PDB file of C-alpha atoms in Angstrom:
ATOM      1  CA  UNK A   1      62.939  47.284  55.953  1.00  0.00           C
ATOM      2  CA  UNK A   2      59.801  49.359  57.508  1.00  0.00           C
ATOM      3  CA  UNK A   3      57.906  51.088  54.844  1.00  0.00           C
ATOM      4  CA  UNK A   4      56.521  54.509  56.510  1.00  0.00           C
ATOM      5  CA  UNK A   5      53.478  56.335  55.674  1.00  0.00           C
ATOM      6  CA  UNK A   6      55.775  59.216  54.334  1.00  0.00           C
ATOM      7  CA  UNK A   7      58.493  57.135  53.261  1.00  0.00           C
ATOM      8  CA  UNK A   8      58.901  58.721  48.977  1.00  0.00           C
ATOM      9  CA  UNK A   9      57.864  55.538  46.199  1.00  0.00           C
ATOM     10  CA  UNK A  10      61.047  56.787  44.078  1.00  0.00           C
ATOM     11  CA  UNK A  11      63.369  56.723  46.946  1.00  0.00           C
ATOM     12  CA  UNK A  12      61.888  53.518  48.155  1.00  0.00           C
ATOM     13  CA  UNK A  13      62.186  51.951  44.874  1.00  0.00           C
ATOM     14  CA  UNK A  14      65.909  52.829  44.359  1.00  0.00           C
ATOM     15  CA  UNK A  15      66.266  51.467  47.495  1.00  0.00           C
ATOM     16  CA  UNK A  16      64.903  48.123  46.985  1.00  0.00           C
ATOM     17  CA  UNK A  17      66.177  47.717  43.996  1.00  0.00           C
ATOM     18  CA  UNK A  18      69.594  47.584  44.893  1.00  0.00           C
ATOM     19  CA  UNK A  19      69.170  45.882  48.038  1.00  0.00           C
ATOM     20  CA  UNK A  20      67.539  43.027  45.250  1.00  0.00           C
ATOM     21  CA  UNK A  21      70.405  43.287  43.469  1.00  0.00           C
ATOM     22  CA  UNK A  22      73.051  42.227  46.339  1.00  0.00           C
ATOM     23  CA  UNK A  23      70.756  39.717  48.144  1.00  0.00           C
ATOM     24  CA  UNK A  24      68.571  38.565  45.923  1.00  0.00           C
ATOM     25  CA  UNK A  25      65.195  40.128  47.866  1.00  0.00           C
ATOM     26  CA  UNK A  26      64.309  42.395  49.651  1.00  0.00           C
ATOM     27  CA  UNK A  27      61.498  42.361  52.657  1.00  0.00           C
ATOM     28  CA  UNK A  28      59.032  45.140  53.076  1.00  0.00           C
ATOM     29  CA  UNK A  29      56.936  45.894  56.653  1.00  0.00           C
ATOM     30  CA  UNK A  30      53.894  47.767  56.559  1.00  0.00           C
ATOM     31  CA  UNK A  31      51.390  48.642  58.857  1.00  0.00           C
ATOM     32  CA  UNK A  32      48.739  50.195  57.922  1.00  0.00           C
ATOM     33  CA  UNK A  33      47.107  51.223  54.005  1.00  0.00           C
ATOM     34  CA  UNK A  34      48.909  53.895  53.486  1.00  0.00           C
ATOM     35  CA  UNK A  35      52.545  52.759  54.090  1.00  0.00           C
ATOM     36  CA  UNK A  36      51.351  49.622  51.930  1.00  0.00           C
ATOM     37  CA  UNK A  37      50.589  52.090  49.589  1.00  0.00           C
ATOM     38  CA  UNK A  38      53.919  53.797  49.398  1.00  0.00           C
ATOM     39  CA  UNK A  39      55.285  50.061  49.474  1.00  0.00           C
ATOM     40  CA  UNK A  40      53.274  49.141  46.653  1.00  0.00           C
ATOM     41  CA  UNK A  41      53.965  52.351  44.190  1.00  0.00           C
ATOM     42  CA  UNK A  42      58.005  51.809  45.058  1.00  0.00           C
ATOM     43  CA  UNK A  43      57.480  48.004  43.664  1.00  0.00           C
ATOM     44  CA  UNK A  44      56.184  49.443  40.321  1.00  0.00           C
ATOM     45  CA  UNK A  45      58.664  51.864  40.418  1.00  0.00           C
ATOM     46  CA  UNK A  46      61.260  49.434  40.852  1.00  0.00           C
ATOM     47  CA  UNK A  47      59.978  47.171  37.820  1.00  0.00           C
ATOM     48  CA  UNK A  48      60.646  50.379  35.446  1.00  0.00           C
ATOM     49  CA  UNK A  49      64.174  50.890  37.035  1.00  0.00           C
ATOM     50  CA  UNK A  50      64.570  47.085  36.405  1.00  0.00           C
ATOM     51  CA  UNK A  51      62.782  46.399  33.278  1.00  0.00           C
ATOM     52  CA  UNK A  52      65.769  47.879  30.435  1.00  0.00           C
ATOM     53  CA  UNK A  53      67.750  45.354  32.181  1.00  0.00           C
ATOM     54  CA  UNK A  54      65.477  42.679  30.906  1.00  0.00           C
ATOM     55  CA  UNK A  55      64.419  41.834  34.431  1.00  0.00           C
ATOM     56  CA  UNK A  56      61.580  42.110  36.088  1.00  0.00           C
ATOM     57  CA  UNK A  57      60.124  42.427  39.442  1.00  0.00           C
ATOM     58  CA  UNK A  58      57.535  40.352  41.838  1.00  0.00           C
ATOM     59  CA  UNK A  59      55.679  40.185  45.369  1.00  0.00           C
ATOM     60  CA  UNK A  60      54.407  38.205  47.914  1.00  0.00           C
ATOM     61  CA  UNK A  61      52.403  39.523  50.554  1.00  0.00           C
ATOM     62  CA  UNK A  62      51.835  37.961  54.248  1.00  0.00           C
ATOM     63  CA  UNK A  63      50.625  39.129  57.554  1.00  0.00           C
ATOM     64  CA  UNK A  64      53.275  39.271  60.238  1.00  0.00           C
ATOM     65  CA  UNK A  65      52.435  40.840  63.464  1.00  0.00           C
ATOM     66  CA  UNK A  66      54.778  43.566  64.790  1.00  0.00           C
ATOM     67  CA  UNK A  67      55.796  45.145  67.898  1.00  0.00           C
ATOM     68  CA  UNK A  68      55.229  48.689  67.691  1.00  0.00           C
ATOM     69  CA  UNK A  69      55.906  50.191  70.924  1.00  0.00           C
ATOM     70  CA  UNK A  70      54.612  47.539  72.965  1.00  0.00           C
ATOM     71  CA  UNK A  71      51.764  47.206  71.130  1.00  0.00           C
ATOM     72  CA  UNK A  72      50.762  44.414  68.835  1.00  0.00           C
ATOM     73  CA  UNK A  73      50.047  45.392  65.408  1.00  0.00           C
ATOM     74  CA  UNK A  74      49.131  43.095  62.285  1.00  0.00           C
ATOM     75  CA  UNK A  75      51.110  43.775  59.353  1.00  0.00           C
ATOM     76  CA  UNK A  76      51.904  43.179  55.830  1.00  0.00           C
ATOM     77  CA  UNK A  77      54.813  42.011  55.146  1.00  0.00           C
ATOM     78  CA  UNK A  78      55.551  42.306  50.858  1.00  0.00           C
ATOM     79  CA  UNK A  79      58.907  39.975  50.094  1.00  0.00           C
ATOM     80  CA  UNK A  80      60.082  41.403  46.362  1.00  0.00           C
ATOM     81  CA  UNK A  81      62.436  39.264  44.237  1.00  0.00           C
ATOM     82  CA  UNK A  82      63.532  39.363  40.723  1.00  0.00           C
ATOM     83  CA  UNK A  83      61.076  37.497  38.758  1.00  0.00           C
ATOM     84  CA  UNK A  84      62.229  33.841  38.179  1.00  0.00           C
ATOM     85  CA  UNK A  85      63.892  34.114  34.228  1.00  0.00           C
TER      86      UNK A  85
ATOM     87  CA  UNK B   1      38.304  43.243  38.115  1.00  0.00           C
ATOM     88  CA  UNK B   2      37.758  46.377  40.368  1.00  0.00           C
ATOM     89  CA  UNK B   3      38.444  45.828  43.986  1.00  0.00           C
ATOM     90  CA  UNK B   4      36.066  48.701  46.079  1.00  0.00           C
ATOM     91  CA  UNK B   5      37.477  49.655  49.826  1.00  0.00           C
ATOM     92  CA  UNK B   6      34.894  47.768  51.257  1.00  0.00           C
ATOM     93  CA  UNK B   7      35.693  44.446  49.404  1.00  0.00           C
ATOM     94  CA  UNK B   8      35.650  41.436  51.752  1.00  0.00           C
ATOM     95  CA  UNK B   9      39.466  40.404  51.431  1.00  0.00           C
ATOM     96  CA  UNK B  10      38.304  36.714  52.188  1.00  0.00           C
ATOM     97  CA  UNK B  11      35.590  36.813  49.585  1.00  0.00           C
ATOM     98  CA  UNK B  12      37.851  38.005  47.120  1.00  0.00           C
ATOM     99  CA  UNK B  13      40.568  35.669  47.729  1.00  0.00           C
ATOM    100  CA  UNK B  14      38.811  32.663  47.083  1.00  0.00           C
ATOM    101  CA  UNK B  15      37.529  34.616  43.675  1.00  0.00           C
ATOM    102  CA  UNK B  16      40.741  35.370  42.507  1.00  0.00           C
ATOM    103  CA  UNK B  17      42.220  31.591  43.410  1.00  0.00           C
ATOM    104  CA  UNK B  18      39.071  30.543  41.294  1.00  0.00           C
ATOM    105  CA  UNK B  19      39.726  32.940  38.471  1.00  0.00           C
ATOM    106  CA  UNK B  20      43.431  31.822  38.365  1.00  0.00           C
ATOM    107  CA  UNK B  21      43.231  28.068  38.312  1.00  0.00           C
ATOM    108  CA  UNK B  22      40.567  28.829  34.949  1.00  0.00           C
ATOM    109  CA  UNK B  23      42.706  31.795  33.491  1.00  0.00           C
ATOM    110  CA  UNK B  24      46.108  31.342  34.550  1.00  0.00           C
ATOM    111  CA  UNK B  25      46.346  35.059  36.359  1.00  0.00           C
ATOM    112  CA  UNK B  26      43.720  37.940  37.305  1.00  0.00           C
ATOM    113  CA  UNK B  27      43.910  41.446  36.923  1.00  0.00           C
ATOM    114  CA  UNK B  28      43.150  43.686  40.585  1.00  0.00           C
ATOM    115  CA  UNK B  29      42.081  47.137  39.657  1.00  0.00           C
ATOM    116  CA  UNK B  30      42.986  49.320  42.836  1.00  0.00           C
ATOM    117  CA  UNK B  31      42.124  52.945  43.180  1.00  0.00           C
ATOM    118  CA  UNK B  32      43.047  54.325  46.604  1.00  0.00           C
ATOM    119  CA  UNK B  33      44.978  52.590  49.629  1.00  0.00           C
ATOM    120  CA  UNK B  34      42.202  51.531  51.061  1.00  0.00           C
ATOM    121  CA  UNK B  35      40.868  49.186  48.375  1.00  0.00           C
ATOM    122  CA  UNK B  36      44.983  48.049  47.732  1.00  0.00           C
ATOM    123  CA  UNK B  37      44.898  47.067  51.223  1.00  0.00           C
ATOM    124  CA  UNK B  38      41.725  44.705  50.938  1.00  0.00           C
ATOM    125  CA  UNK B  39      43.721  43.292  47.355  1.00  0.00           C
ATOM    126  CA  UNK B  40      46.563  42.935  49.163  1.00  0.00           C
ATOM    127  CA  UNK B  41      45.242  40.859  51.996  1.00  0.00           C
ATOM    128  CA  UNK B  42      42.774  38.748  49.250  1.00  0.00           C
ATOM    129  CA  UNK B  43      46.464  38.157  47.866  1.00  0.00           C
ATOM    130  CA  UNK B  44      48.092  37.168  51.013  1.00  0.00           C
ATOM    131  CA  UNK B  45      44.990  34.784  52.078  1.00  0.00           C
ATOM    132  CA  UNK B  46      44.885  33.486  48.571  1.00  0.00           C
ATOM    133  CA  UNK B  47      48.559  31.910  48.942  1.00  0.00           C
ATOM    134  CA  UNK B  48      47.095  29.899  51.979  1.00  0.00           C
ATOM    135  CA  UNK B  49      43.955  29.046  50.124  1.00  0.00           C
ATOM    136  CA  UNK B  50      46.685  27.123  46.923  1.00  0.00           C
ATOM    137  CA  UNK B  51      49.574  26.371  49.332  1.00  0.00           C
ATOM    138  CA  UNK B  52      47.759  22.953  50.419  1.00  0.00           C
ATOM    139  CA  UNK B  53      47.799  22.429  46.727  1.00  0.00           C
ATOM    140  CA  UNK B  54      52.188  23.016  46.857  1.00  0.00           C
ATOM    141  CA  UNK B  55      51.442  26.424  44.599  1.00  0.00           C
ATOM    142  CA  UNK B  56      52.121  29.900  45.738  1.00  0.00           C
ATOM    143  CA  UNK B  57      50.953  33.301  44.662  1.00  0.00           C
ATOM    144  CA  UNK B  58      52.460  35.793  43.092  1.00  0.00           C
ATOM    145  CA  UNK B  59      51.686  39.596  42.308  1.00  0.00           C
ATOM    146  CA  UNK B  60      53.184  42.241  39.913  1.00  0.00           C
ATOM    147  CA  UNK B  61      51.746  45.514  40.524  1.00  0.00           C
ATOM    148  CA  UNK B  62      52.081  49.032  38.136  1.00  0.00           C
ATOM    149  CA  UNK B  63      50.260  51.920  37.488  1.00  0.00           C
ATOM    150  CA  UNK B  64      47.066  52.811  35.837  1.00  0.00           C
ATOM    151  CA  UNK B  65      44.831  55.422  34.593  1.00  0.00           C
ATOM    152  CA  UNK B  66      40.843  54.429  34.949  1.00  0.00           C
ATOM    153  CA  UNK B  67      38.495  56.615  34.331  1.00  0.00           C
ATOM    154  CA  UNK B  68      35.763  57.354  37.195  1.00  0.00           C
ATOM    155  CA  UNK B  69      32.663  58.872  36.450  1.00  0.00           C
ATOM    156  CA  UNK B  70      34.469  60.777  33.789  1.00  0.00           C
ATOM    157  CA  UNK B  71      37.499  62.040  35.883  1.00  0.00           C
ATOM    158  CA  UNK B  72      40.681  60.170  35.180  1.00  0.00           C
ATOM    159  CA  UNK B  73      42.209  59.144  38.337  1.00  0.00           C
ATOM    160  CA  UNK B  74      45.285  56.761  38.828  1.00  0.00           C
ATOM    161  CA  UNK B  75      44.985  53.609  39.919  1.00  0.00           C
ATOM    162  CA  UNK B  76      46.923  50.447  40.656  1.00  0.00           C
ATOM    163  CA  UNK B  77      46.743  46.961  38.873  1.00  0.00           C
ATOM    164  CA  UNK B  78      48.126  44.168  40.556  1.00  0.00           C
ATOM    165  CA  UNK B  79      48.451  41.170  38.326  1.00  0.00           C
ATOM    166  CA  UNK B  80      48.544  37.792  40.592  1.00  0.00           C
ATOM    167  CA  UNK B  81      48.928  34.507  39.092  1.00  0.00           C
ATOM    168  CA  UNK B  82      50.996  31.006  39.787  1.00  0.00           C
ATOM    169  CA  UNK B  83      54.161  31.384  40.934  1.00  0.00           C
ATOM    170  CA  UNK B  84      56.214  29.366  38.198  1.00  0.00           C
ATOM    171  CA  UNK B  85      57.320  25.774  39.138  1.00  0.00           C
TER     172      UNK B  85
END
């Protein structure tokens, strides 16, 4: 899923979370710092909403470059996963 | 260690893949997007720098409170170590 600039960390991190939950990971898009940003906070969110669960969250980040409208743009793309038990 | 906004990402990568294979895992201090963004790209070079070696990266980030020049300001730590076998 994209990751906005404006896009809300608690939101985001609900979000994720159960998207985790039914597919086992979730991938984030981000372009630019402050989207990372928001994708970043929601991922630390997440590991609280996880965490009395006895679970716990991790990322990888890559580039990717993306498409946005018609224009190339390099990326970072932030795959989240439960962490391996 | 404290990653500043102007922190060469490729620099840093190959000091955190350093740190790593001595310590086991590193500890990012992030305050702002802008110096997240230069961690998270040290991160996502970093996994090219140990995937020759079959190893991959991982990161965990949360929250933090650091204290800058006497003003407390929040920060991020992202914690980035082996991803287990």
């Amino acid at each position: 899923m994209r990751v906005g600039a404006s896009s809300a960390p608690k939101n985001l991190a609900g979000l994720l979370v159960a998207v985790i939950k039914e597919r086992g990971k979730v991938e984030l898009q981000t372009i630019g710092a402050a989207s990372q940003n928001q994708a970043i906070k929601a991922i630390a969110i997440g590991r609280g909403l996880v965490a009395p669960n006895g679970r716990d969250l991790i990322c990888s980040p890559s580039f990717m470059d993306i498409d946005v409208n018609g224009e190339e743009r390099t990326g970072i793309r932030l795959v989240v996963e439960f962490r391996p038990e």
